[in-house]
Structures are given as C-alpha cells and as structure tokens.
XYZ file of C-alpha atoms in Angstrom:
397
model
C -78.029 -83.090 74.567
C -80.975 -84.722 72.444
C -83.498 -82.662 74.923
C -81.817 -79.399 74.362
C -81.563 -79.510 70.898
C -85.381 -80.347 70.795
C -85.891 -77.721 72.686
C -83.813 -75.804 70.272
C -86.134 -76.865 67.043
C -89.091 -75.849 69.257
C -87.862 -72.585 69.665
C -87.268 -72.076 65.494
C -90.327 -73.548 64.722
C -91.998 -71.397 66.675
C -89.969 -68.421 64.735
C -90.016 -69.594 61.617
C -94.147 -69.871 61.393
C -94.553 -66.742 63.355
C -92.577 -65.194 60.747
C -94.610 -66.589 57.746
C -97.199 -66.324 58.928
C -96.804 -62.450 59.113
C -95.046 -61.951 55.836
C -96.398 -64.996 54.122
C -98.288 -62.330 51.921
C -96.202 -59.687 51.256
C -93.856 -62.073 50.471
C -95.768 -63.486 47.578
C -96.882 -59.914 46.619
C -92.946 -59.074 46.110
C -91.877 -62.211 44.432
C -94.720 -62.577 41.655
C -93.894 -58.634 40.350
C -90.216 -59.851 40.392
C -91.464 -62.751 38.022
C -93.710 -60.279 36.451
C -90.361 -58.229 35.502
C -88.295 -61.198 35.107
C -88.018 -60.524 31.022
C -89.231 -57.097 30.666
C -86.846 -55.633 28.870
C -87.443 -59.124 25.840
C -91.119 -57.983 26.607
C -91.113 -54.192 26.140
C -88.823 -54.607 23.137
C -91.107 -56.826 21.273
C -94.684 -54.787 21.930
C -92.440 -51.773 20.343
C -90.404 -53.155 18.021
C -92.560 -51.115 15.312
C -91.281 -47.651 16.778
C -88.008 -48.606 18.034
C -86.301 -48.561 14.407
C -86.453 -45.948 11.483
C -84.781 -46.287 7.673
C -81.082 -45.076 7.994
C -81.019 -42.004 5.871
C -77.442 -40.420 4.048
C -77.776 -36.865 6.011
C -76.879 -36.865 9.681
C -78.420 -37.573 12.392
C -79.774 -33.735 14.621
C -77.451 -33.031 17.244
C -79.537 -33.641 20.607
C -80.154 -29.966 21.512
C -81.671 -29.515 18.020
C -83.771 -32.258 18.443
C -85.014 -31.475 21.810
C -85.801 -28.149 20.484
C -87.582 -29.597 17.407
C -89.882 -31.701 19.484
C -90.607 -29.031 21.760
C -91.572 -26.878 19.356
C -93.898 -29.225 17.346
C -96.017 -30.346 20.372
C -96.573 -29.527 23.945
C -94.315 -32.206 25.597
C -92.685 -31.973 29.276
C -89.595 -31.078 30.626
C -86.825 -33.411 28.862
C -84.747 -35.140 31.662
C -82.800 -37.384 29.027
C -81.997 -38.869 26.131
C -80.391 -42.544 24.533
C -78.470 -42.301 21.715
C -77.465 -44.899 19.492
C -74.221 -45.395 17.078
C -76.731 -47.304 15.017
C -77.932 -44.956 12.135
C -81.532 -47.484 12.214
C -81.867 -46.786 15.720
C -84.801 -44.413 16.757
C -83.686 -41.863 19.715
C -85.830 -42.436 22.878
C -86.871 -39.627 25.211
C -87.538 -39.634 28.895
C -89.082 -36.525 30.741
C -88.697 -35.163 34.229
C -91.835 -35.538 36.757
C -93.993 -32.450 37.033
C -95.158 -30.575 39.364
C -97.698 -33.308 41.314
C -94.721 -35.649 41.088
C -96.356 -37.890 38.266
C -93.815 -38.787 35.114
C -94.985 -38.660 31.748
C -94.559 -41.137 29.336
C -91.162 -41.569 27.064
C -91.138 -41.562 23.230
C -89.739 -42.192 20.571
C -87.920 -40.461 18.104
C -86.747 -40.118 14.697
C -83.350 -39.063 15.034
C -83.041 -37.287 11.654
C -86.120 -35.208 11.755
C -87.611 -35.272 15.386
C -91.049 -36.462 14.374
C -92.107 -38.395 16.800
C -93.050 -42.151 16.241
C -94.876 -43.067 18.757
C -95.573 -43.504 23.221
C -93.823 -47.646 24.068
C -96.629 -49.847 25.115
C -95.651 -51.440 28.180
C -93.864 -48.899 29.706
C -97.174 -47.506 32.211
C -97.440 -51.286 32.824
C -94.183 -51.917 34.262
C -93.638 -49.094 35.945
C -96.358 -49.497 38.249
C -95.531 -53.232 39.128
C -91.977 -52.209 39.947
C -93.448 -49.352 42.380
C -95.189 -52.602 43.581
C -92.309 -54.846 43.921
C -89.791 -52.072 45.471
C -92.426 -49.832 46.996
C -95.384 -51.665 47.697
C -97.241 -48.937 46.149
C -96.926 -46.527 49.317
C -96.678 -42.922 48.631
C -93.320 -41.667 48.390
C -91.431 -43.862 46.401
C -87.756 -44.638 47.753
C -88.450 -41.829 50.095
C -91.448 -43.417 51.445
C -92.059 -46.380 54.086
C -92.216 -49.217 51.352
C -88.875 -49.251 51.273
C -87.921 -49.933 54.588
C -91.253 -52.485 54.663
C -89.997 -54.145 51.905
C -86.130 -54.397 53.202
C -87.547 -55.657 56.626
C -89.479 -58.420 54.688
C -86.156 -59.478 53.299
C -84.601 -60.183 56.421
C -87.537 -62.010 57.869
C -87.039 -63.923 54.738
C -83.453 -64.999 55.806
C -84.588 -65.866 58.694
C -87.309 -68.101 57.613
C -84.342 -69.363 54.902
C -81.940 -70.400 57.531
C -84.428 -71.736 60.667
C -86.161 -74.022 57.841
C -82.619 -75.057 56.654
C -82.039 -76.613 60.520
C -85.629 -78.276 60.423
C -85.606 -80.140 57.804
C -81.911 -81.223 58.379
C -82.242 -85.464 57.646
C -80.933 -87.811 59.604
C -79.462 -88.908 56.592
C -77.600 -85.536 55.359
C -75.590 -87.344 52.567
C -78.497 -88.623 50.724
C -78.924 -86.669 47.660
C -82.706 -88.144 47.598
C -83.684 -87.097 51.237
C -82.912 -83.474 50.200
C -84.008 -82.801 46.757
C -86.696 -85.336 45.894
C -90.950 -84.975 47.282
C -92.652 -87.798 48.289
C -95.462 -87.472 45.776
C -97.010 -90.835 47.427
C -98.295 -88.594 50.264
C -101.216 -86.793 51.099
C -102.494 -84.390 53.522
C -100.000 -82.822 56.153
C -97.396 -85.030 54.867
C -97.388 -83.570 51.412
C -97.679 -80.644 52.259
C -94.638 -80.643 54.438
C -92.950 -82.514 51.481
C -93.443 -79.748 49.207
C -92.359 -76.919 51.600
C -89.342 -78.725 52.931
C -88.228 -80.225 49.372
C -89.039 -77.531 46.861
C -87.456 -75.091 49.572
C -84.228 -76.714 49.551
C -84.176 -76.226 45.634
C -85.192 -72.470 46.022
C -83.239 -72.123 49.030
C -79.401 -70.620 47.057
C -81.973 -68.560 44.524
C -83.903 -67.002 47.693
C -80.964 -65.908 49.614
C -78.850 -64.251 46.396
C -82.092 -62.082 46.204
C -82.576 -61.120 49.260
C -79.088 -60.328 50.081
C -78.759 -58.377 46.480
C -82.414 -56.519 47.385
C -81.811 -55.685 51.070
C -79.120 -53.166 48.741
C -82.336 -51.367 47.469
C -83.697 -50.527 50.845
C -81.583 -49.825 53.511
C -78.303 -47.137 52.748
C -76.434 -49.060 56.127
C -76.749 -52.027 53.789
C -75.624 -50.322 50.885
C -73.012 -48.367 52.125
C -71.215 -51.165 53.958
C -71.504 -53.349 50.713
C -69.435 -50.504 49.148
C -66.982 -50.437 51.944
C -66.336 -53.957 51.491
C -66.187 -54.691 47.811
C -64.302 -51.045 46.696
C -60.777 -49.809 46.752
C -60.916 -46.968 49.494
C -60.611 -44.019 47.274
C -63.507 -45.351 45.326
C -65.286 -46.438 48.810
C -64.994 -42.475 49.670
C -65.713 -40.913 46.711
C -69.277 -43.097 46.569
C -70.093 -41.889 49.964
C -69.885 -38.016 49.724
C -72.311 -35.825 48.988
C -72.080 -33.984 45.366
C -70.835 -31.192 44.945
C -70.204 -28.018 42.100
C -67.669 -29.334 39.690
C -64.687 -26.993 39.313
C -65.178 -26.449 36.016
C -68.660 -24.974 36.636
C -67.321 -22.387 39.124
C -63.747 -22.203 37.349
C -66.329 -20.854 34.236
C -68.202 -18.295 36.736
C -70.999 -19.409 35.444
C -74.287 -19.135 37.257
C -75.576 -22.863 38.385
C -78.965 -21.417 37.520
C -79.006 -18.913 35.367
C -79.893 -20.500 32.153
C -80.961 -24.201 31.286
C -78.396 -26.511 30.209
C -78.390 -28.337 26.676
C -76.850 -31.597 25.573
C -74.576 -30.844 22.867
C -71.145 -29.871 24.602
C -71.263 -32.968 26.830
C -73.071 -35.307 23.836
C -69.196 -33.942 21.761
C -66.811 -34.565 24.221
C -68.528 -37.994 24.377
C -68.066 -39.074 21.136
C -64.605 -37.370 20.609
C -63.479 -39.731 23.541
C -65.383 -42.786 23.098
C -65.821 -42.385 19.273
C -67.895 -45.866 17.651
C -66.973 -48.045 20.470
C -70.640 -47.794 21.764
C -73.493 -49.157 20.746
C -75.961 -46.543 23.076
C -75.311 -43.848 25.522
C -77.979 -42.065 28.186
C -77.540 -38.836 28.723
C -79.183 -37.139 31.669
C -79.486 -33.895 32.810
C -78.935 -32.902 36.027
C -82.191 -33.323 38.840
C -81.157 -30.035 40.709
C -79.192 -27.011 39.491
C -76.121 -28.520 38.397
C -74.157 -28.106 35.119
C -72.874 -31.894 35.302
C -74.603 -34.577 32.550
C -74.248 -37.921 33.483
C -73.784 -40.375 30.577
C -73.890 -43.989 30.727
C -72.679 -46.149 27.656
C -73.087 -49.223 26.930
C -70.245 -51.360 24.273
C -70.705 -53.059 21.486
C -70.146 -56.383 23.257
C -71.909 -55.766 26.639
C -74.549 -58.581 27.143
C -75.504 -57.118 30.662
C -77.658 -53.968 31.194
C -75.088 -53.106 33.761
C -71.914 -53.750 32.181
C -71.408 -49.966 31.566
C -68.996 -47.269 31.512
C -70.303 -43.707 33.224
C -68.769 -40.491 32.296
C -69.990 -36.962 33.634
C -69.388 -34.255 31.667
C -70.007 -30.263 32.343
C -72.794 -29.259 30.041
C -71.245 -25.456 30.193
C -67.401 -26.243 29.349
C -67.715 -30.070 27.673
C -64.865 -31.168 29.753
C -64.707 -34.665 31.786
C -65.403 -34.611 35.518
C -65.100 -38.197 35.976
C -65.002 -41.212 33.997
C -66.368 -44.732 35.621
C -65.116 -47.260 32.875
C -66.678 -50.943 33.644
C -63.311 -52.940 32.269
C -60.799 -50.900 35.339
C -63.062 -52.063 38.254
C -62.048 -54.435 40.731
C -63.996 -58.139 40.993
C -65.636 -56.487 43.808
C -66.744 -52.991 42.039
C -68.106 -55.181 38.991
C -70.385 -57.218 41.905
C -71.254 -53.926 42.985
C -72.018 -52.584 39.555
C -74.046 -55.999 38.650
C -76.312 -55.804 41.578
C -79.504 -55.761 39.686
C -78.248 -58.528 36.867
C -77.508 -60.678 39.998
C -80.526 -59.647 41.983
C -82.943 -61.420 39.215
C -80.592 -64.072 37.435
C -79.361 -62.262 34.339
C -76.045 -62.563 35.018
C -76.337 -66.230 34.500
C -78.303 -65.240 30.819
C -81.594 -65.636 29.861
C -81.418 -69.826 31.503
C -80.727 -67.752 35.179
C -83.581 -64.711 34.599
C -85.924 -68.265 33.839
C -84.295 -70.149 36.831
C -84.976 -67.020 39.310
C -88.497 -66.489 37.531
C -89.579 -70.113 38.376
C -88.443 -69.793 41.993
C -90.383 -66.114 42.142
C -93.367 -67.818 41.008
C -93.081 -70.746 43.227
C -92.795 -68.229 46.661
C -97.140 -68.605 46.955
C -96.889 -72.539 47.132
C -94.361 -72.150 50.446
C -97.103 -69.087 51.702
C -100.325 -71.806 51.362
C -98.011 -75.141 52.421
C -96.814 -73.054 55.341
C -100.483 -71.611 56.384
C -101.417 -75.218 55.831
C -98.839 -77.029 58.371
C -99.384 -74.392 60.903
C -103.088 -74.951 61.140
C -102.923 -79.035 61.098
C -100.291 -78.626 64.220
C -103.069 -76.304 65.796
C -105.708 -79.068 65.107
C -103.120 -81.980 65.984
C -102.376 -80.003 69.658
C -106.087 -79.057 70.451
C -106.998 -83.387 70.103
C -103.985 -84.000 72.015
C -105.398 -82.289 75.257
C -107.755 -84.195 77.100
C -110.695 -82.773 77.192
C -112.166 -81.597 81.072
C -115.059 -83.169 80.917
C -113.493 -86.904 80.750
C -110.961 -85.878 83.587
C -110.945 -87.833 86.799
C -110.448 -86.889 90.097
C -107.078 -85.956 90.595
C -105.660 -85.687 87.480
C-alpha cells in the first residue's frame, strides 16, 4: 500500500512540474493584469473625477438623440454605439463609440448633458483596455474570436490541475495541525525554503486560485458557459439564454425595414423612464451591433453596490415597447451566481477587503512560478549526484 501510493506521488509530481513548468509564465502574465485591474474602476474614477461631474442647471437635461446629434454635429466623432445616463442632474453623460472599419475603437467621452459640449477623453481608459486584451486575450489578434481565448481557458485548467496534485503533496502527516498547513518555516534556507514558500503560501492561495479559475474558464470556453447556465437557471431561462436572436415581433409587427434607416435612442430611453421612473441611479443604453431595432439597457439601482447587480430591459427603438425585462431582484440564487460572475471572478463580491484579498494572491502567482522553477532544478541537480558516476564503477556492477 505505502509503495503504491509512492508510486502514486511520483506520478503527480511528475505532472504537476511538467505542468508549471509549461505555464509557469503565462500564468504570471494572466494573474499580474488581473491585479493590475483589481481596482480599476476606484482608479479610472479618480484620474477623471474632473470630467465626470458638471453644475446641475434648472433647464432639462437633452433627450439622448438630441445630444448625439449635437455632438455629431460640432466635431467629427465616430459612430455612437451607446450611451450612460444618470438620474443625477451633476452627473456628466458618457459616450462610447462603435469600432471602425480596421476594427480599432475610439476613445469614450464625456459629456455635458445639458448642452453636449464635450468635457473631455477619461485618462485611463487606453490603459486598461489593453491590459484586459492581455489578461483575457493574451494580446492575440482576434479578440474573443481569436486563439487567446481558448490559450488562456486551457491555462486555467492546467491551473486546477497544478491546484489539486500540489494539494495531495504537501498533505502532512499531521493533517490536523493548523501550523503544519498555514505557517513557513522562515528558519530555512535553500531548497527547503523554497519548498516552504510554495507549499505554505499555496495552501493560503489555494480557495482564491480555484474560485478564479472556475469563474474564468466561463470567459473562454461556451461548453463551460453553457453548462454553467444549464445548471444554475430555471429551464425556460436555461433556453431562452441559449438561442440565437432573433427579429422582435414588434419590429416586423411595425413592417418596418431592419435597415432602412438608423435607429435613435429616444423611444426606448421613454419607455425606460416611464417604467423604471427615479429608481435608478444610471442606465446604458446600447444600440444594436447588427441590423436590429432592439436597444439593450442595463440599469443599475440606487442601492446596488455590485457592478453586476443589474436589471436589463430591451426595448424596440422603432415602437418603444418592452421585449424583455431581466430584473436582478426575480432571479434565482443560481441566476444571481450567474449574473455575479465577474464580481466573484476578482473578489468584489466580498467588497473592496475581497478585490484586496484576490489582488494579493494575483500578485503572489510569480513567487509559486520562480519557487517552482527553483525545486525542479535542485531535484535535477540532487538526481544527477545520486548516480554513480562510470568512471568509479567496478567490474560487475
């Protein structure tokens, strides 16, 4: 029994530093621009605090098709792909634009909601963009449609596997001792420390690394993601997540042409407020990628502490009527897992101590990456003086 289940450490030793060895890197590439992104949005919102706020004014506020229009008209901007809108009168409206025509997007602004001027580009924005093409992508051409996301998914795994084989080789004799498992002996040096660190500081990590990888393995495989859905969603809404849009009914019920003329915000921004009315404190509406007449809108309550505690309505552009309506408080436990994906994926559903908890274990993914490289190449050294060299052999051994 004790021989097998050496044999049986031998074998996942073997796996586990094969498989750091060949993701060791673009494991530590992935975590660092998830600590890199760890508080963007605190980050983004400070550099542009300036240009985020105007001085609340007694007329109203332009309707969003009027202000498009305005903006348009005063400077050569791209094609507007959406809009947030705030029930604050202080709040400035900021404006995203589609990609053009070599694929690049072009920077958001900001906007005075009363009198479209524009007041100013958010700093940051370029910045963090790029490291989460990193962190998702890995940079390769493409996007979500590229290879990076299937690269980066299989890195996940290999990271559950490296999660789980370490797990069974460090198990102590002593499994009840609180001190075996969490605390390093500092006292060491060399090898030993080095397999202190990995083996200690990866049992702290260990519950942090796994919720990410099983939340980000949702971001790159649709199996993954679709059988998350299955499992955590009533049927209908199971279904209904899994078929491909169509034309609304109240497009074709209108006979209007899905491309004849571009759509405007104003219908769908009404029916909005004349069902939601000040319960929200923002709302994005976007416009449709293809030639559809639907507007998605995604609001956000008064009260909601979570970027992804949010209700999403779509809303025909041509007739202002509802074609659906998503609202956060009627989903199931499961659908608000589903929903909170992200929040979960980098510790913000736990607040801002859980985003600094997951940051700190990001950060920390390099130290296992050198400790591992390090072990691996003493056991190389320790083997090679273990075999006795030829030229001291006798005859007959």
């Amino acid at each position: 029994m004790r021989e097998s289940w050496r044999a049986i450490k031998a074998a996942l030793l073997h796996v586990h530093s094969i498989a750091g060895l060949v993701l060791a890197l673009l494991l530590a590439v992935i975590a660092l621009t998830g600590a890199i992104m760890s508080f963007e949005d605190e980050i983004v919102d400070h550099l542009n605090a300036g240009i985020m706020q105007v001085a609340p004014r007694q007329a109203p506020a332009l309707m969003p098709d009027e202000l498009v229009a305005r903006l348009t008209a005063a400077q050569d901007v791209g094609k507007i792909s959406a809009v947030t809108l705030a029930s604050d009168p202080s709040a400035a409206v900021h404006v995203r634009f589609a990609r053009d025509e070599r694929g690049a997007r072009p920077s958001s602004l900001y906007v005075d909601p009363y009198d479209a001027r524009v007041l100013g580009t958010p700093d940051g924005e370029e910045f963090f963009a790029t490291v989460r093409k990193l962190h998702r992508w890995l940079l390769i051409p493409g996007d979500a449609k590229g290879w990076g996301r299937q690269i980066t998914g299989v890195a996940a795994l290999g990271l559950i596997v490296m999660l789980i084989s370490g797990l069974v080789l460090r198990w102590p004799r002593r499994a009840g001792s609180v001190k075996m498992w969490l605390k390093p002996n500092l006292g060491l040096s060399g090898r030993g420390l080095h397999r202190s660190l990995h083996a200690v500081i990866g049992t702290w990590v260990l519950p942090v690394y796994l919720v990410m990888t099983f939340t980000g393995l949702w971001y790159s495989f649709d199996w993954y993601k679709d059988g998350v859905v299955w499992l955590l969603s009533r049927p209908q809404i199971a279904a209904a997540k899994m078929q491909p849009k169509m034309p609304t009914k109240a497009s074709r019920a209108a006979g209007v042409s899905e491309t004849a003329q571009p759509i405007g915000f104003d219908r769908a921004w009404a029916a909005f407020l004349h069902e939601e009315g000040g319960r929200f404190s923002k709302a994005l509406l976007t416009l449709p990628a293809g030639p559809g007449t639907v507007i998605r809108i995604r609001s956000w309550g008064k009260d909601s502490t979570l970027d992804t505690t949010r209700d999403e309505f779509r809303v025909d552009a041509i007739t202002g009527q509802f074609v659906s309506a998503e609202r956060y408080s009627d989903k199931t436990l499961g659908e608000k897992t589903i929903a909170n994906v992200l929040d979960i994926h980098r510790g913000a559903f736990l607040g801002w101590p859980g985003k600094l908890a997951f940051m700190l274990a990001a950060v920390l993914m390099p130290l296992f990456a050198v400790t591992g490289v390090l072990l691996y190449l003493s056991r190389r050294k320790l083997r090679r003086l273990a075999q006795p060299r030829l030229g001291r052999l006798v005859p007959g051994e």
